[in-house]
Amino acid sequence: MKQAEVIAICNQKGGVGKTTTAVNLGAGLARSGKRVLLVDADPQADMSAALGWRQTDSLEESIVSVLTKVRNDMSFDPAEGILHHSEGMDVLPSNIELSQFELNLVGAMSRENIMKNYLRQVKGGYDYVIIDCMPSLGMLTLNALTAADKVIIPVQAQYLPTKGMAQLVDTIAKVKRQLNPDLKIGGVLMTLVDSRTILAKESMDAVRARCGKDIRVYDAVIPVGVKAAEASGQGESIYSYDAESKPAKAYAYLTREVMRDGEKEKTDRLRDSESR
């Protein structure tokens, strides 16, 4: 059975459109006929709330319950805790208890592999798994990076993020060396772009200069605007809320880029296997 591609949406800085990207990339993939699981790996549960589940602390089953069972080597139903959104995506919600779970990971055996071990049991039923990481480089984020095939880094185009990006790229490189040799950076996504300002242009130029030829910067550029925030307030993706808005068209373009990358990588792997 084909295994899903696991994509972590990651940046240790908050307020860069990370959750909005996870939701709308997932929705875009689902609209394209892909089977998608969205994993909320942030104790703030912003992704869960953005998809309409605002009282996640009252849920009996969540990412906390399933990861706890994996950590304790207990059996469980792979569908446990997974909710279904009306736009065709499955969602593994989070809640504030995830903060305590992260603290409890300190003494756990193979603590960086717990999320990977969980996804190994469920990802056969999906084409894509999208992980919304918390805004830190703590143990939960390390778990997401260990489980992921690639990372998408949303970067706000209203400040110069060179230092923060360098720290994140160093962390990804360390995870690749020590925990997940197949991990790679899918690309940097420019978000909250106000094309009317000089600062936005300077910020994007600085990111492209920083990335150089080593890290891809997506052609999709996510504009600043209220539509995406309004969509989250309604528990919808930007496509359901306003499919003709600029953010919807930008996220649709990103979705196509991600899918093209996946198809190319699949073709390259097949070519490599046939040449051996």
PDB file of C-alpha atoms in Angstrom:
ATOM      1  CA  MET A   1       0.000   0.000   0.000  1.00  0.00           C
ATOM      2  CA  LYS A   2       1.229   3.456  -0.906  1.00  0.00           C
ATOM      3  CA  GLN A   3       2.376   5.437   2.116  1.00  0.00           C
ATOM      4  CA  ALA A   4       1.442   9.076   2.585  1.00  0.00           C
ATOM      5  CA  GLU A   5       3.908  11.880   2.131  1.00  0.00           C
ATOM      6  CA  VAL A   6       4.326  13.527   5.536  1.00  0.00           C
ATOM      7  CA  ILE A   7       4.836  17.295   5.467  1.00  0.00           C
ATOM      8  CA  ALA A   8       5.662  19.314   8.592  1.00  0.00           C
ATOM      9  CA  ILE A   9       4.698  23.001   8.540  1.00  0.00           C
ATOM     10  CA  CYS A  10       7.337  24.459  10.808  1.00  0.00           C
ATOM     11  CA  ASN A  11       8.719  27.756  12.078  1.00  0.00           C
ATOM     12  CA  GLN A  12       9.704  28.437  15.670  1.00  0.00           C
ATOM     13  CA  LYS A  13       8.380  31.988  15.337  1.00  0.00           C
ATOM     14  CA  GLY A  14       4.654  32.458  15.848  1.00  0.00           C
ATOM     15  CA  GLY A  15       2.401  34.625  13.739  1.00  0.00           C
ATOM     16  CA  VAL A  16       3.842  33.630  10.358  1.00  0.00           C
ATOM     17  CA  GLY A  17       0.753  31.933   8.918  1.00  0.00           C
ATOM     18  CA  LYS A  18       1.819  28.420   9.863  1.00  0.00           C
ATOM     19  CA  THR A  19      -1.605  27.120  10.884  1.00  0.00           C
ATOM     20  CA  THR A  20      -3.346  28.924   8.020  1.00  0.00           C
ATOM     21  CA  THR A  21      -0.917  27.258   5.633  1.00  0.00           C
ATOM     22  CA  ALA A  22      -1.466  23.805   7.138  1.00  0.00           C
ATOM     23  CA  VAL A  23      -5.252  24.142   6.921  1.00  0.00           C
ATOM     24  CA  ASN A  24      -5.404  25.544   3.410  1.00  0.00           C
ATOM     25  CA  LEU A  25      -2.728  23.292   1.943  1.00  0.00           C
ATOM     26  CA  GLY A  26      -4.606  20.331   3.401  1.00  0.00           C
ATOM     27  CA  ALA A  27      -7.905  21.608   2.038  1.00  0.00           C
ATOM     28  CA  GLY A  28      -6.350  22.283  -1.365  1.00  0.00           C
ATOM     29  CA  LEU A  29      -5.011  18.738  -1.540  1.00  0.00           C
ATOM     30  CA  ALA A  30      -8.400  17.328  -0.504  1.00  0.00           C
ATOM     31  CA  ARG A  31     -10.110  19.409  -3.213  1.00  0.00           C
ATOM     32  CA  SER A  32      -7.683  17.810  -5.680  1.00  0.00           C
ATOM     33  CA  GLY A  33      -8.931  14.359  -4.739  1.00  0.00           C
ATOM     34  CA  LYS A  34      -6.164  13.473  -2.301  1.00  0.00           C
ATOM     35  CA  ARG A  35      -6.753  11.683   0.993  1.00  0.00           C
ATOM     36  CA  VAL A  36      -5.469  14.046   3.674  1.00  0.00           C
ATOM     37  CA  LEU A  37      -4.842  13.810   7.409  1.00  0.00           C
ATOM     38  CA  LEU A  38      -4.167  17.045   9.275  1.00  0.00           C
ATOM     39  CA  VAL A  39      -2.295  16.572  12.569  1.00  0.00           C
ATOM     40  CA  ASP A  40      -2.498  19.339  15.155  1.00  0.00           C
ATOM     41  CA  ALA A  41       0.806  19.078  17.044  1.00  0.00           C
ATOM     42  CA  ASP A  42       0.422  22.373  18.923  1.00  0.00           C
ATOM     43  CA  PRO A  43      -1.012  22.502  22.477  1.00  0.00           C
ATOM     44  CA  GLN A  44      -2.692  25.803  21.578  1.00  0.00           C
ATOM     45  CA  ALA A  45      -4.894  23.759  19.193  1.00  0.00           C
ATOM     46  CA  ASP A  46      -5.151  26.632  16.716  1.00  0.00           C
ATOM     47  CA  MET A  47      -5.602  24.298  13.757  1.00  0.00           C
ATOM     48  CA  SER A  48      -8.353  22.368  15.510  1.00  0.00           C
ATOM     49  CA  ALA A  49     -10.132  25.642  16.294  1.00  0.00           C
ATOM     50  CA  ALA A  50      -9.645  26.931  12.742  1.00  0.00           C
ATOM     51  CA  LEU A  51     -11.481  23.854  11.472  1.00  0.00           C
ATOM     52  CA  GLY A  52     -14.395  24.312  13.864  1.00  0.00           C
ATOM     53  CA  TRP A  53     -13.406  22.297  16.952  1.00  0.00           C
ATOM     54  CA  ARG A  54     -13.108  25.040  19.587  1.00  0.00           C
ATOM     55  CA  GLN A  55     -13.658  22.969  22.739  1.00  0.00           C
ATOM     56  CA  THR A  56     -10.927  20.406  22.218  1.00  0.00           C
ATOM     57  CA  ASP A  57     -10.166  20.179  25.947  1.00  0.00           C
ATOM     58  CA  SER A  58     -13.460  18.283  26.306  1.00  0.00           C
ATOM     59  CA  LEU A  59     -12.578  15.667  23.674  1.00  0.00           C
ATOM     60  CA  GLU A  60     -11.957  12.230  25.162  1.00  0.00           C
ATOM     61  CA  GLU A  61      -9.635  11.272  22.317  1.00  0.00           C
ATOM     62  CA  SER A  62      -7.023  13.490  20.673  1.00  0.00           C
ATOM     63  CA  ILE A  63      -3.382  13.483  19.638  1.00  0.00           C
ATOM     64  CA  VAL A  64      -2.551  13.263  23.351  1.00  0.00           C
ATOM     65  CA  SER A  65      -4.444  10.011  23.894  1.00  0.00           C
ATOM     66  CA  VAL A  66      -2.996   8.235  20.866  1.00  0.00           C
ATOM     67  CA  LEU A  67       0.589   9.390  21.418  1.00  0.00           C
ATOM     68  CA  THR A  68       0.309   8.360  25.065  1.00  0.00           C
ATOM     69  CA  LYS A  69      -0.672   4.855  23.970  1.00  0.00           C
ATOM     70  CA  VAL A  70       2.222   4.723  21.517  1.00  0.00           C
ATOM     71  CA  ARG A  71       4.637   5.897  24.214  1.00  0.00           C
ATOM     72  CA  ASN A  72       3.317   3.225  26.605  1.00  0.00           C
ATOM     73  CA  ASP A  73       3.429   0.543  23.865  1.00  0.00           C
ATOM     74  CA  MET A  74      -0.333  -0.026  24.075  1.00  0.00           C
ATOM     75  CA  SER A  75      -2.533  -1.239  21.230  1.00  0.00           C
ATOM     76  CA  PHE A  76      -5.184   1.095  19.809  1.00  0.00           C
ATOM     77  CA  ASP A  77      -7.517   1.569  16.884  1.00  0.00           C
ATOM     78  CA  PRO A  78      -5.644   3.559  14.193  1.00  0.00           C
ATOM     79  CA  ALA A  79      -8.827   5.616  13.639  1.00  0.00           C
ATOM     80  CA  GLU A  80      -8.972   6.602  17.304  1.00  0.00           C
ATOM     81  CA  GLY A  81      -9.229  10.350  17.846  1.00  0.00           C
ATOM     82  CA  ILE A  82      -9.456  11.197  14.125  1.00  0.00           C
ATOM     83  CA  LEU A  83     -12.314  13.532  13.207  1.00  0.00           C
ATOM     84  CA  HIS A  84     -13.716  14.217   9.745  1.00  0.00           C
ATOM     85  CA  HIS A  85     -14.128  17.724   8.365  1.00  0.00           C
ATOM     86  CA  SER A  86     -16.909  18.519   5.908  1.00  0.00           C
ATOM     87  CA  GLU A  87     -14.363  19.622   3.276  1.00  0.00           C
ATOM     88  CA  GLY A  88     -13.003  16.096   2.942  1.00  0.00           C
ATOM     89  CA  MET A  89     -10.052  16.171   5.343  1.00  0.00           C
ATOM     90  CA  ASP A  90      -9.440  14.024   8.402  1.00  0.00           C
ATOM     91  CA  VAL A  91      -8.161  15.849  11.490  1.00  0.00           C
ATOM     92  CA  LEU A  92      -6.304  14.635  14.575  1.00  0.00           C
ATOM     93  CA  PRO A  93      -7.075  17.426  17.064  1.00  0.00           C
ATOM     94  CA  SER A  94      -4.951  18.741  19.896  1.00  0.00           C
ATOM     95  CA  ASN A  95      -5.582  20.306  23.302  1.00  0.00           C
ATOM     96  CA  ILE A  96      -3.697  21.914  26.174  1.00  0.00           C
ATOM     97  CA  GLU A  97      -2.811  18.509  27.652  1.00  0.00           C
ATOM     98  CA  LEU A  98      -0.230  18.176  24.896  1.00  0.00           C
ATOM     99  CA  SER A  99       2.001  20.571  26.856  1.00  0.00           C
ATOM    100  CA  GLN A 100       2.171  18.135  29.772  1.00  0.00           C
ATOM    101  CA  PHE A 101       2.700  15.249  27.368  1.00  0.00           C
ATOM    102  CA  GLU A 102       5.737  17.025  25.931  1.00  0.00           C
ATOM    103  CA  LEU A 103       7.206  17.414  29.422  1.00  0.00           C
ATOM    104  CA  ASN A 104       6.603  13.723  30.089  1.00  0.00           C
ATOM    105  CA  LEU A 105       8.578  12.796  26.979  1.00  0.00           C
ATOM    106  CA  VAL A 106      11.852  13.763  28.632  1.00  0.00           C
ATOM    107  CA  GLY A 107      12.393  10.328  30.126  1.00  0.00           C
ATOM    108  CA  ALA A 108      10.638   8.275  27.447  1.00  0.00           C
ATOM    109  CA  MET A 109      12.431   5.604  25.445  1.00  0.00           C
ATOM    110  CA  SER A 110      12.941   6.599  21.773  1.00  0.00           C
ATOM    111  CA  ARG A 111      11.199   9.850  22.631  1.00  0.00           C
ATOM    112  CA  GLU A 112      11.855  11.496  19.241  1.00  0.00           C
ATOM    113  CA  ASN A 113      10.176   8.607  17.380  1.00  0.00           C
ATOM    114  CA  ILE A 114       6.770   8.523  19.068  1.00  0.00           C
ATOM    115  CA  MET A 115       4.914  10.522  16.424  1.00  0.00           C
ATOM    116  CA  LYS A 116       6.689   8.595  13.666  1.00  0.00           C
ATOM    117  CA  ASN A 117       5.594   5.320  15.245  1.00  0.00           C
ATOM    118  CA  TYR A 118       2.016   6.604  15.427  1.00  0.00           C
ATOM    119  CA  LEU A 119       1.942   7.757  11.799  1.00  0.00           C
ATOM    120  CA  ARG A 120       3.394   4.452  10.658  1.00  0.00           C
ATOM    121  CA  GLN A 121       0.104   2.861  11.745  1.00  0.00           C
ATOM    122  CA  VAL A 122      -2.238   5.337  10.047  1.00  0.00           C
ATOM    123  CA  LYS A 123      -0.569   6.870   7.004  1.00  0.00           C
ATOM    124  CA  GLY A 124      -1.279   3.930   4.720  1.00  0.00           C
ATOM    125  CA  GLY A 125      -4.809   5.293   4.413  1.00  0.00           C
ATOM    126  CA  TYR A 126      -3.721   8.721   3.155  1.00  0.00           C
ATOM    127  CA  ASP A 127      -1.885  10.426   0.324  1.00  0.00           C
ATOM    128  CA  TYR A 128      -0.703  13.326   2.491  1.00  0.00           C
ATOM    129  CA  VAL A 129      -0.249  13.935   6.203  1.00  0.00           C
ATOM    130  CA  ILE A 130       0.182  17.595   7.152  1.00  0.00           C
ATOM    131  CA  ILE A 131       1.598  18.333  10.628  1.00  0.00           C
ATOM    132  CA  ASP A 132       1.018  21.777  12.117  1.00  0.00           C
ATOM    133  CA  CYS A 133       3.999  22.220  14.447  1.00  0.00           C
ATOM    134  CA  MET A 134       4.057  24.376  17.539  1.00  0.00           C
ATOM    135  CA  PRO A 135       6.088  27.637  17.442  1.00  0.00           C
ATOM    136  CA  SER A 136       9.162  26.236  19.156  1.00  0.00           C
ATOM    137  CA  LEU A 137      11.979  23.781  18.532  1.00  0.00           C
ATOM    138  CA  GLY A 138      11.047  21.562  21.468  1.00  0.00           C
ATOM    139  CA  MET A 139      10.414  17.838  21.722  1.00  0.00           C
ATOM    140  CA  LEU A 140       7.082  17.888  19.857  1.00  0.00           C
ATOM    141  CA  THR A 141       8.641  19.692  16.912  1.00  0.00           C
ATOM    142  CA  LEU A 142      11.548  17.225  16.925  1.00  0.00           C
ATOM    143  CA  ASN A 143       8.966  14.426  16.818  1.00  0.00           C
ATOM    144  CA  ALA A 144       7.273  16.046  13.824  1.00  0.00           C
ATOM    145  CA  LEU A 145      10.587  16.480  11.990  1.00  0.00           C
ATOM    146  CA  THR A 146      11.574  12.889  12.727  1.00  0.00           C
ATOM    147  CA  ALA A 147       8.256  11.695  11.293  1.00  0.00           C
ATOM    148  CA  ALA A 148       8.259  13.987   8.243  1.00  0.00           C
ATOM    149  CA  ASP A 149       9.459  13.466   4.697  1.00  0.00           C
ATOM    150  CA  LYS A 150       9.783  17.185   4.120  1.00  0.00           C
ATOM    151  CA  VAL A 151       9.383  20.559   5.815  1.00  0.00           C
ATOM    152  CA  ILE A 152       7.626  23.658   4.540  1.00  0.00           C
ATOM    153  CA  ILE A 153       8.822  26.820   6.283  1.00  0.00           C
ATOM    154  CA  PRO A 154       6.346  29.737   6.254  1.00  0.00           C
ATOM    155  CA  VAL A 155       8.198  33.050   6.557  1.00  0.00           C
ATOM    156  CA  GLN A 156       6.486  36.362   7.181  1.00  0.00           C
ATOM    157  CA  ALA A 157       7.467  38.993   4.627  1.00  0.00           C
ATOM    158  CA  GLN A 158       7.246  41.872   7.092  1.00  0.00           C
ATOM    159  CA  TYR A 159      10.554  41.422   8.869  1.00  0.00           C
ATOM    160  CA  LEU A 160      13.992  40.090   8.083  1.00  0.00           C
ATOM    161  CA  PRO A 161      13.957  36.511   9.419  1.00  0.00           C
ATOM    162  CA  THR A 162      17.549  35.571   8.682  1.00  0.00           C
ATOM    163  CA  LYS A 163      18.598  34.638  12.226  1.00  0.00           C
ATOM    164  CA  GLY A 164      15.484  32.598  12.996  1.00  0.00           C
ATOM    165  CA  MET A 165      15.676  30.785   9.676  1.00  0.00           C
ATOM    166  CA  ALA A 166      19.308  29.882  10.261  1.00  0.00           C
ATOM    167  CA  GLN A 167      18.425  28.306  13.612  1.00  0.00           C
ATOM    168  CA  LEU A 168      15.570  26.298  12.106  1.00  0.00           C
ATOM    169  CA  VAL A 169      17.650  25.136   9.130  1.00  0.00           C
ATOM    170  CA  ASP A 170      20.413  24.049  11.533  1.00  0.00           C
ATOM    171  CA  THR A 171      17.870  22.069  13.564  1.00  0.00           C
ATOM    172  CA  ILE A 172      16.510  20.384  10.434  1.00  0.00           C
ATOM    173  CA  ALA A 173      20.054  19.484   9.381  1.00  0.00           C
ATOM    174  CA  LYS A 174      20.754  17.985  12.819  1.00  0.00           C
ATOM    175  CA  VAL A 175      17.548  15.921  12.710  1.00  0.00           C
ATOM    176  CA  LYS A 176      18.523  14.705   9.244  1.00  0.00           C
ATOM    177  CA  ARG A 177      21.967  13.641  10.454  1.00  0.00           C
ATOM    178  CA  GLN A 178      20.888  11.990  13.689  1.00  0.00           C
ATOM    179  CA  LEU A 179      17.246  10.918  13.433  1.00  0.00           C
ATOM    180  CA  ASN A 180      15.738  11.086   9.953  1.00  0.00           C
ATOM    181  CA  PRO A 181      18.162  10.777   7.031  1.00  0.00           C
ATOM    182  CA  ASP A 182      15.328  11.129   4.491  1.00  0.00           C
ATOM    183  CA  LEU A 183      14.174  14.527   5.781  1.00  0.00           C
ATOM    184  CA  LYS A 184      14.468  17.461   3.419  1.00  0.00           C
ATOM    185  CA  ILE A 185      13.267  21.028   3.159  1.00  0.00           C
ATOM    186  CA  GLY A 186      10.444  21.217   0.643  1.00  0.00           C
ATOM    187  CA  GLY A 187      10.709  24.971   0.486  1.00  0.00           C
ATOM    188  CA  VAL A 188      10.227  28.352   2.082  1.00  0.00           C
ATOM    189  CA  LEU A 189       6.803  29.945   1.697  1.00  0.00           C
ATOM    190  CA  MET A 190       6.495  33.720   1.844  1.00  0.00           C
ATOM    191  CA  THR A 191       3.380  34.681   3.822  1.00  0.00           C
ATOM    192  CA  LEU A 192       1.538  37.826   4.915  1.00  0.00           C
ATOM    193  CA  VAL A 193       2.975  39.676   1.944  1.00  0.00           C
ATOM    194  CA  ASP A 194       1.826  43.252   1.454  1.00  0.00           C
ATOM    195  CA  SER A 195       3.050  43.873  -2.065  1.00  0.00           C
ATOM    196  CA  ARG A 196       2.461  47.619  -1.675  1.00  0.00           C
ATOM    197  CA  THR A 197       5.346  48.026   0.774  1.00  0.00           C
ATOM    198  CA  ILE A 198       9.066  48.291   0.159  1.00  0.00           C
ATOM    199  CA  LEU A 199       9.685  46.265   3.332  1.00  0.00           C
ATOM    200  CA  ALA A 200       7.859  43.259   1.910  1.00  0.00           C
ATOM    201  CA  LYS A 201       9.946  43.333  -1.262  1.00  0.00           C
ATOM    202  CA  GLU A 202      13.163  43.750   0.740  1.00  0.00           C
ATOM    203  CA  SER A 203      12.173  40.883   3.034  1.00  0.00           C
ATOM    204  CA  MET A 204      11.465  38.538   0.122  1.00  0.00           C
ATOM    205  CA  ASP A 205      14.721  39.515  -1.576  1.00  0.00           C
ATOM    206  CA  ALA A 206      16.599  38.862   1.675  1.00  0.00           C
ATOM    207  CA  VAL A 207      15.047  35.400   2.063  1.00  0.00           C
ATOM    208  CA  ARG A 208      15.845  34.454  -1.540  1.00  0.00           C
ATOM    209  CA  ALA A 209      19.409  35.680  -1.101  1.00  0.00           C
ATOM    210  CA  ARG A 210      19.727  33.709   2.123  1.00  0.00           C
ATOM    211  CA  CYS A 211      18.363  30.532   0.587  1.00  0.00           C
ATOM    212  CA  GLY A 212      20.431  30.809  -2.570  1.00  0.00           C
ATOM    213  CA  LYS A 213      20.492  27.588  -4.570  1.00  0.00           C
ATOM    214  CA  ASP A 214      20.318  25.327  -1.511  1.00  0.00           C
ATOM    215  CA  ILE A 215      16.729  25.926  -0.391  1.00  0.00           C
ATOM    216  CA  ARG A 216      13.809  26.360  -2.716  1.00  0.00           C
ATOM    217  CA  VAL A 217      11.501  29.375  -2.276  1.00  0.00           C
ATOM    218  CA  TYR A 218       8.007  28.578  -3.523  1.00  0.00           C
ATOM    219  CA  ASP A 219       6.669  30.643  -6.393  1.00  0.00           C
ATOM    220  CA  ALA A 220       3.383  30.928  -4.503  1.00  0.00           C
ATOM    221  CA  VAL A 221       3.259  34.087  -2.387  1.00  0.00           C
ATOM    222  CA  ILE A 222       0.537  34.368   0.259  1.00  0.00           C
ATOM    223  CA  PRO A 223      -0.853  37.911   0.484  1.00  0.00           C
ATOM    224  CA  VAL A 224      -1.802  39.640   3.701  1.00  0.00           C
ATOM    225  CA  GLY A 225      -5.557  39.988   4.118  1.00  0.00           C
ATOM    226  CA  VAL A 226      -8.504  39.396   6.397  1.00  0.00           C
ATOM    227  CA  LYS A 227     -10.196  36.661   4.357  1.00  0.00           C
ATOM    228  CA  ALA A 228      -8.035  33.823   5.674  1.00  0.00           C
ATOM    229  CA  ALA A 229      -8.595  34.933   9.281  1.00  0.00           C
ATOM    230  CA  GLU A 230     -12.315  35.242   8.678  1.00  0.00           C
ATOM    231  CA  ALA A 231     -12.381  31.732   7.202  1.00  0.00           C
ATOM    232  CA  SER A 232     -10.723  30.336  10.339  1.00  0.00           C
ATOM    233  CA  GLY A 233     -13.320  32.090  12.435  1.00  0.00           C
ATOM    234  CA  GLN A 234     -16.004  30.186  10.548  1.00  0.00           C
ATOM    235  CA  GLY A 235     -14.229  26.823  10.835  1.00  0.00           C
ATOM    236  CA  GLU A 236     -13.652  26.699   7.064  1.00  0.00           C
ATOM    237  CA  SER A 237     -10.789  26.743   4.619  1.00  0.00           C
ATOM    238  CA  ILE A 238     -10.264  29.822   2.469  1.00  0.00           C
ATOM    239  CA  TYR A 239     -11.704  27.895  -0.501  1.00  0.00           C
ATOM    240  CA  SER A 240     -15.023  27.275   1.197  1.00  0.00           C
ATOM    241  CA  TYR A 241     -15.184  30.801   2.594  1.00  0.00           C
ATOM    242  CA  ASP A 242     -14.141  32.790  -0.490  1.00  0.00           C
ATOM    243  CA  ALA A 243     -12.712  30.779  -3.370  1.00  0.00           C
ATOM    244  CA  GLU A 244     -12.152  33.892  -5.480  1.00  0.00           C
ATOM    245  CA  SER A 245     -10.063  35.749  -2.899  1.00  0.00           C
ATOM    246  CA  LYS A 246      -6.364  36.388  -3.437  1.00  0.00           C
ATOM    247  CA  PRO A 247      -5.322  34.107  -0.535  1.00  0.00           C
ATOM    248  CA  ALA A 248      -7.433  31.265  -1.993  1.00  0.00           C
ATOM    249  CA  LYS A 249      -5.761  31.592  -5.376  1.00  0.00           C
ATOM    250  CA  ALA A 250      -2.316  31.768  -3.739  1.00  0.00           C
ATOM    251  CA  TYR A 251      -2.908  28.631  -1.665  1.00  0.00           C
ATOM    252  CA  ALA A 252      -4.283  26.843  -4.735  1.00  0.00           C
ATOM    253  CA  TYR A 253      -1.023  27.662  -6.510  1.00  0.00           C
ATOM    254  CA  LEU A 254       0.989  26.351  -3.552  1.00  0.00           C
ATOM    255  CA  THR A 255      -1.062  23.146  -3.611  1.00  0.00           C
ATOM    256  CA  ARG A 256      -0.202  22.610  -7.262  1.00  0.00           C
ATOM    257  CA  GLU A 257       3.496  23.193  -6.532  1.00  0.00           C
ATOM    258  CA  VAL A 258       3.454  20.657  -3.700  1.00  0.00           C
ATOM    259  CA  MET A 259       1.677  18.086  -5.847  1.00  0.00           C
ATOM    260  CA  ARG A 260       4.087  18.611  -8.764  1.00  0.00           C
ATOM    261  CA  ASP A 261       7.021  18.140  -6.397  1.00  0.00           C
ATOM    262  CA  GLY A 262       5.503  14.907  -5.124  1.00  0.00           C
ATOM    263  CA  GLU A 263       4.963  13.541  -8.626  1.00  0.00           C
ATOM    264  CA  LYS A 264       8.494  14.461  -9.683  1.00  0.00           C
ATOM    265  CA  GLU A 265       9.993  12.806  -6.604  1.00  0.00           C
ATOM    266  CA  LYS A 266       7.941   9.677  -7.266  1.00  0.00           C
ATOM    267  CA  THR A 267       9.178   9.564 -10.877  1.00  0.00           C
ATOM    268  CA  ASP A 268      12.782  10.093  -9.752  1.00  0.00           C
ATOM    269  CA  ARG A 269      12.526   7.262  -7.209  1.00  0.00           C
ATOM    270  CA  LEU A 270      11.087   4.922  -9.855  1.00  0.00           C
ATOM    271  CA  ARG A 271      13.848   5.839 -12.298  1.00  0.00           C
ATOM    272  CA  ASP A 272      16.496   5.238  -9.629  1.00  0.00           C
ATOM    273  CA  SER A 273      15.060   1.833  -8.719  1.00  0.00           C
ATOM    274  CA  GLU A 274      14.923   0.749 -12.375  1.00  0.00           C
ATOM    275  CA  SER A 275      18.528   1.803 -12.977  1.00  0.00           C
ATOM    276  CA  ARG A 276      19.863  -0.374 -10.172  1.00  0.00           C
TER     277      ARG A 276
END
